mmCIF file of C-alpha atoms in Angstrom:
data_model
loop_
_atom_site.group_PDB
_atom_site.id
_atom_site.type_symbol
_atom_site.label_atom_id
_atom_site.label_comp_id
_atom_site.label_asym_id
_atom_site.label_seq_id
_atom_site.Cartn_x
_atom_site.Cartn_y
_atom_site.Cartn_z
ATOM 1 C CA MET A 1 -30.372 20.164 12.637
ATOM 2 C CA ALA A 2 -28.199 22.546 14.157
ATOM 3 C CA ASP A 3 -26.926 20.512 17.045
ATOM 4 C CA PRO A 4 -24.001 18.473 15.101
ATOM 5 C CA PHE A 5 -23.135 21.189 13.392
ATOM 6 C CA HIS A 6 -23.630 24.991 14.734
ATOM 7 C CA SER A 7 -20.109 26.114 15.657
ATOM 8 C CA ARG A 8 -18.336 23.612 15.287
ATOM 9 C CA HIS A 9 -14.712 22.922 13.278
ATOM 10 C CA ILE A 10 -15.385 20.921 10.509
ATOM 11 C CA VAL A 11 -13.261 19.962 8.053
ATOM 12 C CA ILE A 12 -14.321 18.990 4.352
ATOM 13 C CA THR A 13 -11.434 17.490 2.114
ATOM 14 C CA GLY A 14 -12.263 17.961 -2.464
ATOM 15 C CA GLY A 15 -14.218 20.909 -0.798
ATOM 16 C CA SER A 16 -13.426 22.842 -4.447
ATOM 17 C CA SER A 17 -16.241 20.901 -6.035
ATOM 18 C CA GLY A 18 -19.496 18.407 -6.179
ATOM 19 C CA ILE A 19 -20.427 17.173 -3.208
ATOM 20 C CA GLY A 20 -17.922 18.999 -1.020
ATOM 21 C CA ALA A 21 -18.266 22.541 -2.043
ATOM 22 C CA GLU A 22 -22.250 21.729 -0.962
ATOM 23 C CA LEU A 23 -21.484 20.801 2.092
ATOM 24 C CA ALA A 24 -19.955 23.578 2.194
ATOM 25 C CA ARG A 25 -22.258 26.156 1.417
ATOM 26 C CA GLN A 26 -24.800 24.022 3.238
ATOM 27 C CA LEU A 27 -23.090 23.743 6.628
ATOM 28 C CA ALA A 28 -22.319 27.701 6.372
ATOM 29 C CA PRO A 29 -25.921 28.865 8.001
ATOM 30 C CA PHE A 30 -24.655 27.264 11.136
ATOM 31 C CA HIS A 31 -21.618 29.691 11.381
ATOM 32 C CA CYS A 32 -19.369 26.441 11.589
ATOM 33 C CA HIS A 33 -15.411 27.363 11.506
ATOM 34 C CA LEU A 34 -15.201 25.053 7.808
ATOM 35 C CA THR A 35 -11.378 23.837 6.836
ATOM 36 C CA LEU A 36 -12.028 22.899 3.338
ATOM 37 C CA ILE A 37 -8.902 21.153 1.215
ATOM 38 C CA GLY A 38 -9.015 21.058 -2.495
ATOM 39 C CA ARG A 39 -6.275 20.809 -5.105
ATOM 40 C CA ASP A 40 -7.992 23.706 -7.579
ATOM 41 C CA SER A 41 -7.351 27.194 -5.483
ATOM 42 C CA GLY A 42 -9.420 29.558 -7.439
ATOM 43 C CA ARG A 43 -12.624 26.649 -6.813
ATOM 44 C CA LEU A 44 -11.771 27.076 -3.289
ATOM 45 C CA GLU A 45 -11.744 30.298 -2.902
ATOM 46 C CA GLY A 46 -15.293 31.105 -4.410
ATOM 47 C CA VAL A 47 -16.281 28.081 -2.325
ATOM 48 C CA ARG A 48 -14.458 30.161 0.606
ATOM 49 C CA ALA A 49 -16.096 33.329 0.061
ATOM 50 C CA GLU A 50 -19.411 32.083 -0.009
ATOM 51 C CA CYS A 51 -18.976 30.460 3.184
ATOM 52 C CA VAL A 52 -17.835 33.187 4.767
ATOM 53 C CA ALA A 53 -20.823 35.803 3.437
ATOM 54 C CA ALA A 54 -23.077 32.780 4.661
ATOM 55 C CA GLY A 55 -21.554 32.831 8.096
ATOM 56 C CA SER A 56 -19.233 31.575 9.347
ATOM 57 C CA SER A 57 -15.057 31.442 9.186
ATOM 58 C CA CYS A 58 -13.358 29.312 7.006
ATOM 59 C CA VAL A 59 -10.067 28.453 6.070
ATOM 60 C CA THR A 60 -8.388 26.514 2.677
ATOM 61 C CA TYR A 61 -5.535 24.440 1.649
ATOM 62 C CA SER A 62 -4.459 23.618 -1.919
ATOM 63 C CA VAL A 63 -3.774 19.960 -1.012
ATOM 64 C CA ASP A 64 -3.396 16.927 -2.938
ATOM 65 C CA VAL A 65 -5.113 14.187 -0.390
ATOM 66 C CA THR A 66 -2.525 11.576 -1.630
ATOM 67 C CA ASN A 67 0.278 13.738 0.100
ATOM 68 C CA SER A 68 -0.045 12.165 3.374
ATOM 69 C CA ARG A 69 2.516 14.865 4.911
ATOM 70 C CA ALA A 70 0.638 17.610 3.693
ATOM 71 C CA ILE A 71 -2.295 16.855 4.874
ATOM 72 C CA ALA A 72 -1.784 15.940 8.144
ATOM 73 C CA SER A 73 0.523 19.197 8.652
ATOM 74 C CA CYS A 74 -2.078 21.289 7.378
ATOM 75 C CA LEU A 75 -4.563 18.964 9.623
ATOM 76 C CA ALA A 76 -2.454 20.058 12.410
ATOM 77 C CA GLU A 77 -2.264 24.203 11.585
ATOM 78 C CA ALA A 78 -6.266 23.945 11.146
ATOM 79 C CA GLN A 79 -6.590 22.933 15.044
ATOM 80 C CA THR A 80 -4.264 25.472 16.141
ATOM 81 C CA THR A 81 -6.779 27.889 16.222
ATOM 82 C CA ALA A 82 -9.612 24.800 17.696
ATOM 83 C CA PRO A 83 -9.785 21.384 17.775
ATOM 84 C CA VAL A 84 -11.881 19.309 14.742
ATOM 85 C CA ASP A 85 -15.775 18.196 16.051
ATOM 86 C CA MET A 86 -16.233 16.263 12.142
ATOM 87 C CA VAL A 87 -14.565 15.381 9.532
ATOM 88 C CA PHE A 88 -16.259 14.878 5.517
ATOM 89 C CA ALA A 89 -13.610 12.745 4.069
ATOM 90 C CA ASN A 90 -15.074 13.153 0.489
ATOM 91 C CA ALA A 91 -11.861 14.152 -1.783
ATOM 92 C CA GLY A 92 -11.919 11.688 -4.712
ATOM 93 C CA ILE A 93 -11.459 11.003 -8.865
ATOM 94 C CA GLY A 94 -14.719 9.122 -10.780
ATOM 95 C CA GLY A 95 -16.327 10.146 -13.958
ATOM 96 C CA LYS A 96 -14.076 9.182 -16.936
ATOM 97 C CA ALA A 97 -10.573 9.461 -14.923
ATOM 98 C CA VAL A 98 -11.549 6.376 -13.512
ATOM 99 C CA LEU A 99 -12.891 3.934 -16.817
ATOM 100 C CA ALA A 100 -11.366 0.752 -17.913
ATOM 101 C CA SER A 101 -10.320 -0.686 -21.216
ATOM 102 C CA GLU A 102 -11.282 -4.175 -22.968
ATOM 103 C CA THR A 103 -8.414 -5.365 -20.608
ATOM 104 C CA GLY A 104 -9.140 -3.953 -17.921
ATOM 105 C CA GLU A 105 -7.017 -1.014 -15.574
ATOM 106 C CA THR A 106 -3.267 -0.536 -16.044
ATOM 107 C CA VAL A 107 -1.314 -1.470 -12.551
ATOM 108 C CA GLU A 108 -0.597 2.173 -12.509
ATOM 109 C CA HIS A 109 -4.448 3.683 -12.958
ATOM 110 C CA ALA A 110 -5.171 1.499 -10.852
ATOM 111 C CA ARG A 111 -2.558 2.359 -7.975
ATOM 112 C CA GLN A 112 -4.025 6.522 -8.772
ATOM 113 C CA ILE A 113 -7.301 5.173 -8.294
ATOM 114 C CA PHE A 114 -6.600 3.484 -4.846
ATOM 115 C CA GLU A 115 -4.000 6.192 -4.162
ATOM 116 C CA THR A 116 -6.680 9.141 -4.367
ATOM 117 C CA ASN A 117 -10.081 7.112 -3.591
ATOM 118 C CA THR A 118 -8.548 5.139 -0.434
ATOM 119 C CA MET A 119 -5.496 6.046 0.539
ATOM 120 C CA GLY A 120 -6.514 9.814 0.550
ATOM 121 C CA VAL A 121 -9.520 8.472 3.218
ATOM 122 C CA ILE A 122 -7.155 7.101 5.453
ATOM 123 C CA ASN A 123 -4.596 10.068 5.240
ATOM 124 C CA SER A 124 -7.719 13.163 5.615
ATOM 125 C CA VAL A 125 -9.062 10.600 8.572
ATOM 126 C CA THR A 126 -5.570 9.315 10.815
ATOM 127 C CA PRO A 127 -3.966 12.075 11.762
ATOM 128 C CA LEU A 128 -8.097 13.460 13.817
ATOM 129 C CA LEU A 129 -8.358 9.976 15.503
ATOM 130 C CA ALA A 130 -5.941 10.446 18.574
ATOM 131 C CA GLY A 131 -8.021 13.853 19.076
ATOM 132 C CA PHE A 132 -11.026 12.367 18.821
ATOM 133 C CA ARG A 133 -10.320 9.647 21.242
ATOM 134 C CA GLU A 134 -9.216 11.507 23.457
ATOM 135 C CA ARG A 135 -11.821 13.965 23.780
ATOM 136 C CA GLY A 136 -14.584 11.144 23.460
ATOM 137 C CA ARG A 137 -16.254 12.037 20.672
ATOM 138 C CA GLY A 138 -15.598 12.958 16.711
ATOM 139 C CA GLN A 139 -18.050 12.726 13.997
ATOM 140 C CA ILE A 140 -16.325 11.093 10.198
ATOM 141 C CA VAL A 141 -18.239 11.181 7.728
ATOM 142 C CA ILE A 142 -17.061 9.054 4.432
ATOM 143 C CA VAL A 143 -17.824 9.524 1.080
ATOM 144 C CA SER A 144 -17.938 5.921 -1.163
ATOM 145 C CA SER A 145 -20.779 4.719 -3.546
ATOM 146 C CA ILE A 146 -23.213 2.948 -4.481
ATOM 147 C CA MET A 147 -21.101 0.989 -6.714
ATOM 148 C CA ALA A 148 -18.818 -0.392 -3.070
ATOM 149 C CA TYR A 149 -22.024 -2.958 -3.098
ATOM 150 C CA HIS A 150 -21.090 -4.759 -6.696
ATOM 151 C CA GLY A 151 -18.477 -4.274 -8.680
ATOM 152 C CA LEU A 152 -19.020 -1.698 -11.997
ATOM 153 C CA PRO A 153 -18.232 -3.922 -15.299
ATOM 154 C CA ASP A 154 -16.387 -0.843 -16.739
ATOM 155 C CA ALA A 155 -14.292 0.060 -13.730
ATOM 156 C CA PRO A 156 -13.969 -2.757 -11.229
ATOM 157 C CA VAL A 157 -10.894 -0.708 -9.194
ATOM 158 C CA TYR A 158 -13.123 1.756 -9.070
ATOM 159 C CA SER A 159 -15.637 0.288 -7.799
ATOM 160 C CA ALA A 160 -12.690 -2.060 -5.525
ATOM 161 C CA SER A 161 -11.376 1.401 -3.985
ATOM 162 C CA LYS A 162 -15.277 3.026 -2.706
ATOM 163 C CA ALA A 163 -15.906 -0.709 -1.497
ATOM 164 C CA ALA A 164 -12.350 -0.589 0.384
ATOM 165 C CA VAL A 165 -13.499 2.683 2.086
ATOM 166 C CA ARG A 166 -17.088 1.581 2.517
ATOM 167 C CA ILE A 167 -15.730 -1.339 4.746
ATOM 168 C CA TYR A 168 -12.787 0.780 6.551
ATOM 169 C CA GLY A 169 -16.288 3.111 7.409
ATOM 170 C CA GLN A 170 -17.555 0.427 9.078
ATOM 171 C CA GLY A 171 -14.446 -1.645 11.134
ATOM 172 C CA LEU A 172 -13.108 2.658 11.946
ATOM 173 C CA ARG A 173 -17.205 2.781 13.706
ATOM 174 C CA ARG A 174 -17.304 -0.731 15.664
ATOM 175 C CA LEU A 175 -13.483 0.825 16.975
ATOM 176 C CA LEU A 176 -14.318 3.707 17.864
ATOM 177 C CA ALA A 177 -17.674 3.678 18.833
ATOM 178 C CA PRO A 178 -16.483 2.495 22.815
ATOM 179 C CA ALA A 179 -14.673 5.816 22.610
ATOM 180 C CA GLY A 180 -17.907 8.107 22.152
ATOM 181 C CA VAL A 181 -16.713 8.879 18.217
ATOM 182 C CA LYS A 182 -19.373 8.701 15.448
ATOM 183 C CA VAL A 183 -18.927 7.072 11.992
ATOM 184 C CA LEU A 184 -20.872 7.723 8.904
ATOM 185 C CA VAL A 185 -20.345 6.203 5.203
ATOM 186 C CA ALA A 186 -22.452 7.710 2.286
ATOM 187 C CA CYS A 187 -22.599 5.644 -0.832
ATOM 188 C CA PRO A 188 -24.470 7.469 -3.449
ATOM 189 C CA GLY A 189 -25.746 7.194 -6.728
ATOM 190 C CA PHE A 190 -24.565 8.630 -9.906
ATOM 191 C CA ILE A 191 -23.850 13.203 -9.121
ATOM 192 C CA GLU A 192 -24.406 15.498 -11.529
ATOM 193 C CA THR A 193 -21.170 16.941 -11.513
ATOM 194 C CA PRO A 194 -18.405 18.383 -14.400
ATOM 195 C CA MET A 195 -16.762 14.859 -13.769
ATOM 196 C CA ASN A 196 -19.210 12.620 -14.831
ATOM 197 C CA GLU A 197 -20.351 14.811 -17.518
ATOM 198 C CA ASP A 198 -18.164 13.086 -20.369
ATOM 199 C CA LEU A 199 -19.140 9.870 -19.335
ATOM 200 C CA PRO A 200 -20.042 7.462 -22.159
ATOM 201 C CA VAL A 201 -22.849 5.766 -20.161
ATOM 202 C CA ARG A 202 -26.014 7.303 -19.527
ATOM 203 C CA MET A 203 -27.048 8.178 -15.491
ATOM 204 C CA PRO A 204 -30.468 7.272 -14.386
ATOM 205 C CA PHE A 205 -31.642 8.277 -11.147
ATOM 206 C CA SER A 206 -28.961 11.016 -10.820
ATOM 207 C CA LEU A 207 -29.034 13.421 -7.993
ATOM 208 C CA THR A 208 -27.284 17.080 -8.083
ATOM 209 C CA ALA A 209 -24.363 17.526 -5.746
ATOM 210 C CA GLU A 210 -27.050 19.541 -3.891
ATOM 211 C CA VAL A 211 -29.552 16.787 -2.994
ATOM 212 C CA ALA A 212 -26.782 14.718 -2.243
ATOM 213 C CA ALA A 213 -25.504 16.822 0.013
ATOM 214 C CA ALA A 214 -28.489 16.823 1.673
ATOM 215 C CA ARG A 215 -29.587 13.880 2.537
ATOM 216 C CA ILE A 216 -25.561 12.839 4.142
ATOM 217 C CA LEU A 217 -26.528 15.499 6.979
ATOM 218 C CA LYS A 218 -29.295 14.614 7.504
ATOM 219 C CA ALA A 219 -27.956 11.495 8.090
ATOM 220 C CA VAL A 220 -25.703 13.041 10.480
ATOM 221 C CA SER A 221 -28.706 14.411 12.253
ATOM 222 C CA ASN A 222 -29.880 11.419 12.927
ATOM 223 C CA GLY A 223 -27.195 9.429 13.451
ATOM 224 C CA LYS A 224 -26.931 7.611 10.909
ATOM 225 C CA SER A 225 -24.069 5.113 10.481
ATOM 226 C CA GLU A 226 -24.314 3.666 6.884
ATOM 227 C CA ILE A 227 -26.523 5.366 3.825
ATOM 228 C CA ALA A 228 -27.601 4.874 0.254
ATOM 229 C CA PHE A 229 -29.843 6.956 -1.905
ATOM 230 C CA PRO A 230 -31.579 7.303 -3.888
ATOM 231 C CA TRP A 231 -33.940 4.042 -2.901
ATOM 232 C CA GLN A 232 -33.740 2.791 -6.815
ATOM 233 C CA TRP A 233 -29.899 2.014 -6.168
ATOM 234 C CA ARG A 234 -30.090 0.711 -2.573
ATOM 235 C CA SER A 235 -33.054 -1.480 -4.423
ATOM 236 C CA VAL A 236 -31.097 -2.718 -6.909
ATOM 237 C CA ALA A 237 -27.712 -3.329 -4.661
ATOM 238 C CA PHE A 238 -29.588 -4.801 -2.505
ATOM 239 C CA GLY A 239 -31.435 -7.088 -4.610
ATOM 240 C CA ALA A 240 -27.982 -7.920 -6.563
ATOM 241 C CA SER A 241 -26.976 -9.006 -2.843
ATOM 242 C CA ILE A 242 -29.809 -11.758 -2.391
ATOM 243 C CA PHE A 243 -29.651 -12.881 -6.587
ATOM 244 C CA PRO A 244 -27.182 -15.930 -7.741
ATOM 245 C CA SER A 245 -24.073 -14.290 -9.044
ATOM 246 C CA PHE A 246 -24.957 -16.092 -12.677
ATOM 247 C CA MET A 247 -28.022 -13.544 -13.054
ATOM 248 C CA VAL A 248 -26.888 -10.504 -11.036
ATOM 249 C CA ASP A 249 -23.720 -11.164 -13.411
ATOM 250 C CA SER A 250 -26.168 -11.441 -16.634
ATOM 251 C CA LEU A 251 -28.048 -8.166 -15.349
ATOM 252 C CA PHE A 252 -25.391 -6.290 -15.050
ATOM 253 C CA GLN A 253 -24.299 -7.128 -19.286
ATOM 254 C CA ILE A 254 -27.519 -6.135 -20.098
ATOM 255 C CA CYS A 255 -27.490 -2.729 -18.045
ATOM 256 C CA ARG A 256 -24.373 -2.171 -19.821
ATOM 257 C CA ASN A 257 -25.324 -2.423 -22.820
ATOM 258 C CA VAL A 258 -29.170 -0.327 -22.512
ATOM 259 C CA LEU A 259 -26.937 2.374 -20.612
ATOM 260 C CA LYS A 260 -24.506 2.827 -23.249
ATOM 261 C CA ARG A 261 -24.125 6.853 -25.246
ATOM 262 C CA ASP A 262 -24.264 6.707 -28.511
ATOM 263 C CA SER A 263 -21.044 7.424 -30.485
#
């Protein structure tokens, strides 16, 4: 796994916790130069200290990915040391913050979700594309969700925001492949993070952020273009794509009732 990561300049958004922080920790032993972006400066500093102790240099920026100008500015500053080789566009919101009411999400709620989960990815990737093309190499990793394959009844807009970045990643991969730039879209299922602790539903087949990060890094090493995991949720996504919609809709309603936590 050393070849894609050793001594590379790697940007990780959402680097203060969850999958982003675990990606940083697992990359640190490869003596990378890590640029971590997140909103929580205290947590970012903690992750930075761990990465430096493990052998990598590391800088942090406390920036919200919805701020396109601020993201572009910090990426430009980060590249005064060395050009970016790889970006993990991982920042996003989830958990209870993205759940819909019985009448769906409000327009403002929907806008907030899309600004973070969809535009946040685009804001984090776009400033790097010209450099990747000019150098004829680069790796983009977009962290989507298993919900990108089928709309979750409790979070229609969240599902749509993740579907959007999945399709964006597919199109970007086909656009940039002739220039030697690689794009991986990762679609994990439920992840055990503080953000998901207060969900009013159970999380079957959930994985730790550590396991999720390891699977994403393995996929990068193996040159994958898209991964969905764990296999149980990947199977559900595949099955739902081949059965009639009325059957899939009924199954989702049954699962919704079964997975609700007791009040």
